[in-house]
Amino acid sequence: RQPILRSAAVRALGRLERPELLPRIAGLLPDPSATVRATAALAVAQAVHGEDGGTALPLLLDRVGRESHPAVRGSLAWALGRLSLPVADRERALEAMLTLAGPSSGGGGAAADGSPELLVGVALGLEATIRGQGEQGVSLQAATRLEEMLVHRRDDLGDVDAARIRALAASALRGARRMRLELVLVALEDPDAEVRRLAVRALEAVVPSRRPDLLRRALRDSSDRVRIEAVRFLAARTRTEETCAMLVEAARPSSPTTVRVEALGALATPCPGTEQSRVLADAVAALGDGEAWQVATQAIRSLARTDPAAARRHLGVFVDHEDRFVRAHAAHAAATLRERRVLGPLSYDVSPNVRAAAVQGLFSLDGHAIGPLLRAQLEGDDPQLILTVAELLEGSPDASASGNAAVAAFERLAAQRRETLRDPRRALLERVGELGDATHVARLEPYLRDHDPVIAQDVARVLQGWTGETHAPASVALARAPLPSADELATLERTTVTLHVRGLGRVVIRPLPHLALTNASRFVRLAERGFYDGLTFHRRAANFVVQGGSPGANEYAGDGPFTRDEIGEVAHWRGTVGSSTRGRDTGDGQFFVNLVHNVRLDPDYTVFGIVVEGMDVVDRVLEGAVIERAEVQIGS
């Protein structure tokens, strides 16, 4: 009887991604509650995610002419855009999206209705379908509607939805190859930085003779995101004196640090003249002079590719640095320089991340001759290091020693009974299956009942390969953590988590427990326990995300149990907080913050929170930024 329960139930059915459930889900499309109908529309699309969307298309098209509520019409359009369809069906879906949008305003707006819920949904749908199949182009009618959306309410500086519509229109027009100079110029003048950033990406549609002036304008933009996009555009092009001069200028100390780091990375490709080496050498030499170390580490890696002699002169300072991130970058630079005398000591570093980088570099030089060193690394517990070594041991000529080392490492990780160790355990099993033999059968048989069904299946496959007999996996799952009670859910709705980032300030995150209960509650629970205190943002992908919350400061070390994905109705807008995963339902407590609109992540990654204060702090987060503490606050 309660709409909130019907909405949660149909959302959950969609998250199962089982097309055979479509009739049950579609039964909620005519629900009396608009909220339930909107949720059901998106659940239809999620149910066929990764599959042919043809079975879902008629269910959604049937509602197009029947639905009058703007928010539901917007959800129908978004759902239609997320379907994977052949050309003919795609045209029907595009036509339906335009019907849902309503009549064109014929001027400075996207539709006469003007409802933000409707227009955002239509924009999401158009962008999604063009991104998925944009090489096929779009009709003139669709292109015209997108051009109208590109200027939708651009004079209203406080209208967040209008700015999102314009950004999605810019992305869709570029994907459909419908951008032209006049539209790029319009977007470059937009008051919203995201629209201007996407206009820079669309400069490929502008004749080359016009690009330099527009890129110089972008490099002077008030938003670092726009300047970074200009650097990335230049980095992807052939080096000329003109493009190199712009990159060198962006790499100078006068640039914001985030822009400078990106430009220094772009200078890994040789430029004509000597200015490139001087700028890189100056940035390298500034290590320890109060400059952010991220500047120097990016510079040493680029210098190693463009001026090896100069890089060798400076490398020792990086190798001896107290920060593990700096030493890891030193290992990568040493690998580029083929410096065995540097990589050798780093392969015994106290930091597993440094050792992982060092042994990869040594293996690229000496291959399986470093087998004893690789096997010694398997005696540790860091998941990323073990996974790295397990992959390097493929084809080991010393099969017996390497197979025994892999089995022992697998047993040691299995004893921890942590779901999030799946990836290194699977890599070890690959080596065990390749390098081991039937003498290991007794050691592997107990893991047919492993707590991880994926591991149990892998063990059965390995045993069958050795013995020729079928082995049946019978996984015994770990006990699940209890879900929050109704009272705890109500408390979560009033909760915020403040991350105190060293030297930068506060980032306040509001969880979204009604959309992502397990992920939101886990994040708050870990923050209450002090789990995040002292950890880092170990990854910054410019104009994409910052990621943190790993005890090992890498992709593979996290909290023990997996969390299910909880795909919801909040898009991955800039400032949303998502759960980092390595495949379906593999959340491990790590999280990311979207630096830009990343709506391509919508069908695959959970949004469980929103930054409500401190996005300017997030924008300045670099690799290695420290979360001094996470503070949980409960409002009235």
XYZ file of C-alpha atoms in Angstrom:
636
model
C 0.000 0.000 0.000
C 2.917 2.368 0.616
C 4.348 4.015 -2.545
C 7.823 4.198 -1.001
C 7.865 0.405 -0.607
C 6.563 -0.217 -4.131
C 9.214 2.152 -5.458
C 11.995 0.427 -3.500
C 10.762 -2.998 -4.612
C 10.595 -2.221 -8.328
C 13.986 -0.494 -8.155
C 15.419 -3.645 -6.574
C 13.891 -5.870 -9.258
C 15.590 -3.754 -11.910
C 18.914 -3.977 -10.103
C 18.830 -7.762 -10.417
C 19.351 -7.225 -14.184
C 17.224 -10.223 -15.142
C 15.208 -9.617 -18.335
C 12.726 -12.333 -17.380
C 11.506 -9.996 -14.614
C 10.371 -7.346 -17.123
C 6.661 -8.271 -16.878
C 6.742 -7.823 -13.095
C 8.559 -4.506 -13.403
C 6.324 -3.243 -16.203
C 3.310 -3.900 -14.000
C 4.323 -0.808 -12.021
C 4.529 1.517 -15.035
C 0.835 2.532 -14.662
C 1.049 2.784 -10.832
C -1.083 5.522 -9.209
C 2.078 7.100 -7.747
C 4.210 9.207 -10.115
C 7.294 8.365 -8.045
C 6.701 4.640 -8.505
C 6.081 5.068 -12.252
C 9.323 7.029 -12.673
C 11.286 4.418 -10.742
C 9.700 1.596 -12.731
C 10.704 3.181 -16.033
C 14.366 3.234 -15.042
C 14.078 -0.270 -13.575
C 12.941 -1.514 -16.995
C 16.139 -0.155 -18.541
C 18.347 -1.538 -15.760
C 16.806 -4.993 -16.074
C 18.178 -5.306 -19.623
C 21.482 -3.529 -19.000
C 24.157 -5.220 -21.074
C 21.502 -7.093 -23.072
C 19.468 -6.405 -26.196
C 16.999 -3.719 -25.175
C 14.453 -4.729 -27.779
C 12.305 -6.597 -25.250
C 12.054 -3.504 -23.053
C 11.385 -0.985 -25.818
C 7.658 -1.766 -26.385
C 6.963 -1.539 -22.651
C 8.372 1.985 -22.496
C 6.913 3.140 -25.826
C 3.474 2.057 -24.658
C 3.661 4.620 -21.855
C 4.870 7.569 -23.950
C 1.442 8.681 -25.113
C -0.285 7.760 -21.845
C 1.968 9.569 -19.374
C 1.345 13.213 -18.452
C 3.482 13.772 -15.345
C 6.664 15.720 -16.295
C 8.990 13.794 -13.962
C 7.739 10.433 -15.226
C 8.038 11.571 -18.840
C 11.620 12.552 -18.086
C 12.339 9.124 -16.579
C 10.811 7.422 -19.616
C 13.099 9.424 -21.899
C 16.173 8.624 -19.778
C 15.236 4.929 -19.720
C 14.774 4.855 -23.499
C 18.224 6.363 -23.947
C 19.832 3.657 -21.847
C 18.591 0.779 -24.015
C 20.988 -0.970 -26.379
C 19.096 -1.082 -29.660
C 19.597 -1.795 -33.368
C 19.344 1.137 -35.770
C 15.633 0.915 -36.569
C 14.596 0.595 -32.927
C 16.999 3.361 -31.958
C 15.216 5.727 -34.345
C 11.887 4.833 -32.724
C 13.351 5.519 -29.290
C 14.765 8.895 -30.391
C 11.427 9.864 -31.877
C 9.709 8.928 -28.621
C 12.159 11.048 -26.601
C 11.381 14.066 -28.767
C 7.663 13.406 -28.317
C 8.138 13.276 -24.556
C 10.030 16.599 -24.656
C 6.975 18.312 -26.052
C 6.817 21.105 -28.624
C 9.898 23.168 -29.319
C 9.974 26.684 -27.955
C 11.236 27.863 -31.302
C 13.811 30.100 -29.690
C 15.741 30.354 -26.463
C 14.366 27.305 -24.717
C 14.195 23.580 -25.231
C 10.467 23.028 -24.812
C 7.341 24.990 -24.149
C 6.701 22.985 -20.956
C 10.052 23.951 -19.430
C 9.730 21.449 -16.561
C 13.253 20.740 -15.285
C 12.486 17.097 -14.381
C 11.238 16.515 -17.921
C 14.000 18.318 -19.759
C 16.838 16.868 -17.696
C 15.464 13.376 -18.349
C 15.142 14.038 -22.077
C 18.669 15.451 -22.185
C 20.008 12.411 -20.315
C 18.194 10.103 -22.722
C 19.404 11.855 -25.855
C 22.974 12.010 -24.581
C 22.975 8.341 -23.562
C 21.650 6.990 -26.849
C 23.999 9.157 -28.906
C 26.970 8.218 -26.743
C 26.144 4.550 -27.207
C 25.481 4.708 -30.947
C 26.430 8.234 -31.988
C 28.469 7.176 -34.997
C 25.142 6.495 -36.700
C 24.209 10.168 -36.439
C 20.847 11.667 -35.499
C 17.930 13.173 -37.341
C 17.749 16.860 -38.146
C 14.857 17.146 -35.689
C 16.956 15.688 -32.870
C 19.941 17.866 -33.739
C 17.736 20.963 -33.804
C 16.279 20.133 -30.394
C 19.780 19.647 -28.978
C 20.861 23.020 -30.378
C 17.929 24.607 -28.559
C 18.959 22.821 -25.376
C 22.495 24.194 -25.782
C 21.204 27.697 -24.965
C 18.436 26.687 -22.543
C 18.020 29.392 -19.846
C 21.692 30.320 -20.041
C 20.957 33.752 -18.562
C 19.721 32.217 -15.294
C 23.042 31.742 -13.501
C 21.480 29.957 -10.528
C 19.549 27.332 -12.473
C 21.512 24.117 -11.887
C 19.155 21.962 -13.968
C 19.381 24.330 -16.930
C 23.179 24.190 -16.810
C 23.054 20.380 -16.774
C 20.744 20.383 -19.789
C 23.152 22.604 -21.713
C 26.127 20.421 -20.775
C 24.347 17.249 -21.878
C 23.355 18.947 -25.134
C 26.983 19.904 -25.796
C 28.115 16.339 -25.147
C 25.386 14.861 -27.338
C 26.015 17.247 -30.233
C 29.699 16.357 -30.160
C 28.914 12.640 -30.026
C 26.535 12.967 -32.966
C 29.150 14.967 -34.906
C 26.744 17.873 -35.126
C 29.013 20.471 -33.530
C 30.189 23.301 -35.745
C 32.143 26.486 -35.132
C 29.201 28.689 -34.232
C 27.941 26.181 -31.650
C 31.416 25.767 -30.170
C 31.676 29.539 -29.808
C 28.287 29.659 -28.088
C 29.314 26.931 -25.648
C 32.690 28.573 -24.933
C 30.800 31.674 -23.768
C 28.485 29.731 -21.454
C 28.412 30.834 -17.802
C 28.698 27.199 -16.663
C 32.207 25.722 -16.566
C 31.009 22.240 -17.501
C 29.522 23.534 -20.751
C 32.736 25.409 -21.548
C 34.797 22.295 -20.760
C 32.736 20.205 -23.159
C 33.085 22.933 -25.783
C 36.869 22.445 -25.608
C 36.407 18.718 -26.264
C 34.384 19.663 -29.348
C 37.226 21.705 -30.885
C 37.942 18.694 -33.077
C 34.969 19.910 -35.142
C 36.679 23.260 -35.771
C 39.080 23.745 -38.657
C 42.695 23.535 -37.424
C 43.487 27.155 -38.277
C 40.890 28.387 -35.753
C 41.876 26.088 -32.901
C 44.957 27.861 -31.474
C 43.117 31.066 -30.592
C 40.258 29.129 -29.000
C 42.690 26.946 -27.043
C 44.526 30.012 -25.763
C 41.206 31.373 -24.593
C 40.447 28.076 -22.841
C 43.884 28.068 -21.181
C 43.017 31.446 -19.636
C 39.583 30.326 -18.445
C 38.597 31.012 -14.826
C 37.866 27.308 -14.295
C 40.716 24.823 -13.896
C 38.483 22.164 -15.440
C 38.337 24.094 -18.695
C 42.097 24.723 -18.665
C 42.794 21.029 -17.999
C 40.541 20.051 -20.910
C 42.530 22.373 -23.159
C 45.775 20.720 -22.035
C 44.307 17.292 -22.704
C 43.162 18.383 -26.167
C 46.684 19.593 -26.949
C 48.258 16.444 -25.504
C 46.300 14.252 -27.929
C 47.547 16.176 -30.981
C 50.754 16.066 -33.004
C 53.459 18.206 -31.450
C 54.235 21.460 -33.235
C 56.091 24.544 -32.040
C 52.752 26.223 -31.405
C 51.135 23.402 -29.414
C 54.345 22.804 -27.469
C 54.581 26.469 -26.568
C 51.065 26.326 -25.102
C 51.833 23.174 -23.121
C 55.088 24.621 -21.805
C 53.288 27.767 -20.707
C 50.629 25.718 -18.911
C 53.391 23.775 -17.133
C 55.007 26.873 -15.603
C 54.659 27.712 -11.868
C 52.180 30.474 -12.666
C 49.543 27.859 -13.536
C 47.261 26.315 -10.899
C 48.783 23.110 -9.542
C 46.129 20.800 -10.999
C 46.599 22.336 -14.453
C 50.364 22.287 -14.117
C 50.465 18.582 -13.208
C 48.399 17.745 -16.282
C 50.617 19.861 -18.548
C 53.814 18.336 -17.153
C 52.396 14.901 -17.904
C 51.574 15.977 -21.458
C 55.219 16.968 -21.924
C 56.235 13.287 -21.867
C 56.101 13.505 -25.682
C 59.119 15.298 -27.177
C 58.751 18.845 -28.440
C 61.050 20.794 -30.767
C 63.539 23.059 -29.016
C 64.970 23.012 -25.487
C 62.310 24.838 -23.486
C 60.493 21.606 -22.665
C 63.534 20.130 -20.895
C 64.155 23.341 -18.946
C 60.587 23.492 -17.663
C 60.625 19.816 -16.689
C 64.044 20.073 -15.031
C 62.966 23.134 -13.054
C 59.857 21.320 -11.817
C 61.927 18.266 -10.858
C 64.467 20.389 -8.996
C 61.717 22.003 -6.916
C 61.036 18.770 -5.006
C 61.209 19.616 -1.325
C 61.119 23.382 -1.872
C 57.556 23.751 -0.681
C 56.159 22.778 -4.058
C 53.563 20.013 -4.178
C 55.462 16.775 -4.772
C 52.915 15.790 -7.387
C 54.424 18.456 -9.651
C 57.938 17.047 -9.370
C 56.907 13.397 -9.731
C 54.960 14.095 -12.892
C 57.936 16.045 -14.211
C 60.499 13.298 -13.478
C 58.386 10.726 -15.293
C 58.086 12.992 -18.343
C 61.776 13.915 -18.184
C 62.685 10.223 -18.165
C 61.079 9.935 -21.601
C 62.334 13.158 -23.133
C 65.743 13.802 -21.517
C 67.010 10.604 -19.846
C 70.384 12.074 -18.882
C 68.761 14.923 -16.963
C 66.296 12.536 -15.313
C 69.122 10.281 -14.095
C 70.824 13.231 -12.420
C 67.748 13.920 -10.302
C 66.372 10.433 -9.708
C 68.186 9.748 -6.433
C 66.278 12.448 -4.565
C 63.012 10.753 -5.468
C 64.241 7.284 -4.547
C 65.195 8.478 -1.054
C 62.043 10.516 -0.454
C 60.025 9.832 2.703
C 56.693 9.694 0.871
C 55.740 6.285 -0.576
C 53.868 7.904 -3.450
C 57.032 9.720 -4.518
C 59.101 6.524 -4.347
C 56.492 4.675 -6.425
C 56.779 7.342 -9.110
C 60.559 7.008 -8.866
C 60.199 3.305 -9.624
C 58.132 4.057 -12.734
C 60.712 6.614 -13.899
C 63.514 4.141 -13.215
C 61.732 1.524 -15.314
C 61.537 3.985 -18.201
C 65.257 4.702 -17.743
C 66.035 0.963 -17.450
C 67.906 1.615 -14.189
C 68.376 -1.796 -12.558
C 70.545 -0.315 -9.814
C 67.576 1.781 -8.709
C 64.819 -0.770 -9.215
C 66.648 -3.454 -7.237
C 66.633 -1.634 -3.865
C 63.104 -0.332 -4.477
C 61.875 -3.917 -4.860
C 62.606 -4.279 -1.109
C 60.905 -1.006 -0.114
C 58.679 -0.988 2.974
C 55.734 0.082 0.821
C 54.036 -2.697 -1.179
C 52.984 -0.136 -3.784
C 56.610 0.799 -4.387
C 57.624 -2.859 -4.584
C 54.853 -3.548 -7.098
C 56.109 -0.763 -9.377
C 59.723 -1.868 -8.958
C 59.211 -5.562 -9.764
C 57.152 -4.622 -12.832
C 60.078 -2.503 -13.999
C 62.621 -5.242 -13.312
C 60.479 -7.846 -15.073
C 60.297 -5.635 -18.163
C 64.106 -5.740 -18.217
C 64.977 -9.246 -17.056
C 61.813 -11.318 -17.343
C 61.699 -14.599 -15.426
C 65.319 -14.247 -14.341
C 63.876 -12.391 -11.315
C 61.706 -15.397 -10.402
C 63.138 -15.757 -6.857
C 62.422 -12.071 -6.192
C 58.852 -12.445 -7.455
C 58.211 -15.516 -5.323
C 59.552 -13.681 -2.261
C 56.942 -10.933 -2.837
C 54.187 -13.534 -2.494
C 55.039 -13.886 1.190
C 53.329 -10.556 1.940
C 49.633 -9.737 2.240
C 49.116 -6.665 0.054
C 46.478 -7.607 -2.540
C 47.735 -5.358 -5.329
C 51.332 -6.576 -4.982
C 50.241 -10.222 -4.917
C 48.007 -9.765 -7.957
C 50.837 -8.023 -9.819
C 53.323 -10.792 -9.037
C 50.848 -13.580 -9.823
C 50.352 -12.120 -13.284
C 54.106 -11.696 -13.843
C 54.721 -15.356 -12.942
C 52.740 -16.539 -15.960
C 54.928 -18.901 -17.939
C 57.490 -19.238 -15.147
C 60.198 -21.728 -16.155
C 60.525 -22.837 -12.520
C 57.002 -24.256 -12.375
C 57.421 -26.228 -9.166
C 58.760 -23.374 -7.035
C 56.374 -20.802 -8.496
C 53.374 -23.124 -8.219
C 54.141 -23.921 -4.575
C 54.585 -20.217 -3.776
C 51.247 -19.402 -5.430
C 49.417 -22.135 -3.488
C 50.893 -20.926 -0.190
C 49.911 -17.330 -0.925
C 46.403 -18.420 -1.907
C 45.986 -20.330 1.372
C 47.216 -17.377 3.400
C 44.789 -14.942 1.751
C 41.926 -17.433 2.037
C 42.482 -17.659 5.792
C 41.562 -13.974 6.084
C 38.029 -14.769 4.807
C 37.690 -11.407 3.081
C 35.490 -11.173 0.013
C 37.430 -8.204 -1.297
C 40.521 -10.371 -1.806
C 38.810 -12.027 -4.771
C 40.996 -10.492 -7.500
C 44.418 -11.500 -6.130
C 43.075 -14.931 -5.157
C 41.779 -15.509 -8.688
C 45.140 -14.433 -10.132
C 46.907 -16.886 -7.823
C 44.561 -19.691 -8.855
C 45.385 -18.974 -12.492
C 49.053 -19.553 -11.691
C 48.287 -22.600 -9.549
C 46.302 -24.121 -12.392
C 49.069 -23.369 -14.889
C 52.155 -24.223 -12.810
C 50.821 -26.709 -10.254
C 49.764 -30.318 -10.690
C 47.726 -33.067 -9.096
C 50.024 -33.129 -6.066
C 48.160 -30.001 -4.944
C 44.676 -31.517 -5.134
C 44.350 -32.113 -1.398
C 45.336 -28.538 -0.633
C 42.736 -27.074 -3.004
C 39.777 -29.367 -2.360
C 38.654 -27.571 0.838
C 38.129 -24.424 -1.206
C 35.313 -26.014 -3.174
C 33.323 -24.742 -0.173
C 34.942 -21.312 -0.221
C 32.860 -18.392 0.994
C 33.246 -16.763 -2.452
C 31.266 -18.674 -5.115
C 33.497 -17.291 -7.866
C 36.571 -18.721 -6.136
C 34.826 -22.064 -5.540
C 34.052 -22.285 -9.267
C 37.663 -21.442 -10.153
C 38.908 -24.169 -7.811
C 36.559 -26.709 -9.428
C 37.889 -25.743 -12.852
C 41.526 -26.105 -11.748
C 40.875 -29.499 -10.124
C 39.091 -30.786 -13.208
C 42.016 -29.668 -15.350
C 44.400 -31.695 -13.209
C 42.330 -34.814 -12.627
C 39.940 -34.932 -15.579
C 37.102 -35.438 -13.058
C 34.181 -33.114 -12.402
C 34.259 -31.332 -9.056
C 31.135 -29.602 -7.774
C 31.597 -26.218 -6.045
C 29.498 -25.813 -2.908
C 30.208 -22.316 -1.656
C 29.283 -21.486 1.945
C 28.593 -17.754 2.168
C 29.769 -15.560 5.002
C 27.186 -14.082 7.328
C 25.839 -10.808 5.956
C 25.967 -7.572 7.917
C 22.504 -6.589 9.186
C 20.634 -3.862 7.354
C 19.865 -0.687 9.305
C 16.582 -0.627 11.169
C 13.825 1.863 10.350
C 15.047 4.122 13.142
C 18.624 3.896 11.900
C 17.441 4.719 8.395
C 15.705 7.823 9.715
C 18.931 8.810 11.468
C 20.955 8.282 8.297
C 18.648 10.729 6.521
C 19.820 13.409 8.975
C 23.493 12.445 8.868
C 26.439 14.118 7.181
C 30.069 12.993 7.003
C 32.780 15.648 6.984
C 36.169 14.700 5.576
C 38.962 16.887 6.930
C 41.585 16.926 4.169
C 45.054 17.936 5.317
C 46.066 21.364 4.126
C 42.952 21.850 2.010
C 39.849 22.047 4.200
C 36.529 20.279 4.751
C 34.377 18.216 2.422
C 30.835 17.632 3.682
C 28.984 14.628 2.211
C 25.273 13.945 2.607
C 24.476 10.209 2.260
C 21.464 9.039 0.222
C 20.235 6.034 2.212
C 16.830 5.786 0.523
C 18.559 5.180 -2.810
C 21.664 3.287 -1.681
C 21.034 1.950 1.801
C 23.879 -0.550 2.116
C 26.512 1.677 0.532
C 25.452 4.804 2.411
C 25.208 3.045 5.761
C 28.560 1.325 5.247
C 30.224 4.671 4.467
C 28.802 6.223 7.635
C 29.627 3.147 9.726
C 33.242 3.100 8.547
C 33.541 6.827 9.210
C 32.210 6.326 12.755
C 34.785 3.571 13.336
C 37.641 5.830 12.237
C 38.344 3.579 9.241
C 39.065 6.533 6.934
C 41.188 8.480 9.414
C 44.699 8.880 8.040
C 43.911 7.260 4.677
C 44.450 9.015 1.370
C 42.940 9.913 -1.936
C 45.265 7.581 -3.813
C 43.946 8.446 -7.257
C 43.193 11.638 -9.111
C 42.025 11.259 -12.699
C 41.859 14.791 -14.066
C 38.397 15.879 -15.192
C 37.016 12.537 -14.055
C 37.181 11.514 -10.375
C 39.198 11.541 -7.185
C 39.197 8.205 -5.357
C 40.116 7.332 -1.789
C 39.449 5.235 1.271
C 41.914 2.384 0.666
C 44.067 1.194 3.601
C 46.723 0.191 1.061
C 46.369 3.352 -1.039
C 45.625 1.251 -4.109
C 42.723 -0.200 -6.070
C 42.713 -3.606 -4.374
C 42.898 -2.948 -0.631
C 39.604 -2.156 1.055
C 37.187 -3.182 3.789
C 36.471 -6.933 4.029
C 32.968 -7.702 2.732
C 31.542 -6.787 -0.643
C 28.637 -4.369 -0.972
C 26.003 -4.806 -3.668
C 25.618 -2.205 -6.383
C 22.602 0.032 -5.839
C 21.960 1.779 -9.148
C 19.491 4.589 -8.558
C 17.780 7.616 -10.044
C 20.559 10.109 -9.298
C 22.907 10.625 -12.229
C 26.660 10.906 -11.741
C 26.627 14.686 -11.714
C 29.672 16.635 -10.650
C 29.866 16.459 -6.856
C 28.107 13.123 -6.433
C 29.877 10.415 -4.417
C 30.021 6.847 -5.698
C 31.167 3.419 -4.613
C 34.373 2.201 -6.260
C 34.086 -1.354 -7.606
C 35.956 -3.858 -9.762
C 32.919 -5.493 -11.345
C 29.326 -6.032 -10.313
C 28.615 -6.002 -6.561
C 32.246 -5.628 -5.444
C 32.161 -2.445 -3.356
C 34.866 -2.479 -0.673
C 34.430 0.820 1.157
C 36.490 2.854 -1.298
C 34.662 5.835 -2.746
C 35.049 8.407 -5.490
C 33.825 11.951 -6.064
C 32.860 12.993 -9.580
C 34.871 16.041 -10.671
C 32.679 16.506 -13.760
C 29.370 15.158 -15.038
C 30.118 11.452 -15.581
C 26.694 10.251 -16.688
C 28.235 7.363 -18.633
C 28.717 5.711 -15.222
C 24.994 5.753 -14.415
C 24.066 2.125 -15.280
C 27.155 0.636 -13.635
C 28.146 2.533 -10.492
C 26.294 3.397 -7.305
C 25.758 6.991 -6.217
C 25.379 6.974 -2.435
C 26.078 10.575 -1.496
C 26.417 14.187 -2.576
C 29.029 16.799 -1.654
C 27.015 19.627 -0.109
C 29.987 21.740 0.968
C 33.645 21.849 -0.032
C 33.592 20.987 -3.723
C 36.292 23.614 -4.131
C 38.383 21.471 -1.777
C 37.710 18.359 -3.861
C 38.849 20.220 -6.977
C 42.252 20.815 -5.331
C 42.727 17.230 -4.146
C 45.833 15.675 -5.656
C 47.137 12.114 -5.515
C 48.163 11.318 -1.950
C 45.999 13.940 -0.217
C 45.437 12.789 3.377
C 42.028 12.422 5.039
C 43.033 13.435 8.547
C 39.694 12.330 9.946
C 36.095 11.655 8.982
C 33.553 13.258 11.281
C 29.961 12.011 11.472
C 27.320 14.566 12.417
C 23.612 13.953 12.989
C 21.225 16.842 12.513
C 17.894 17.419 14.175
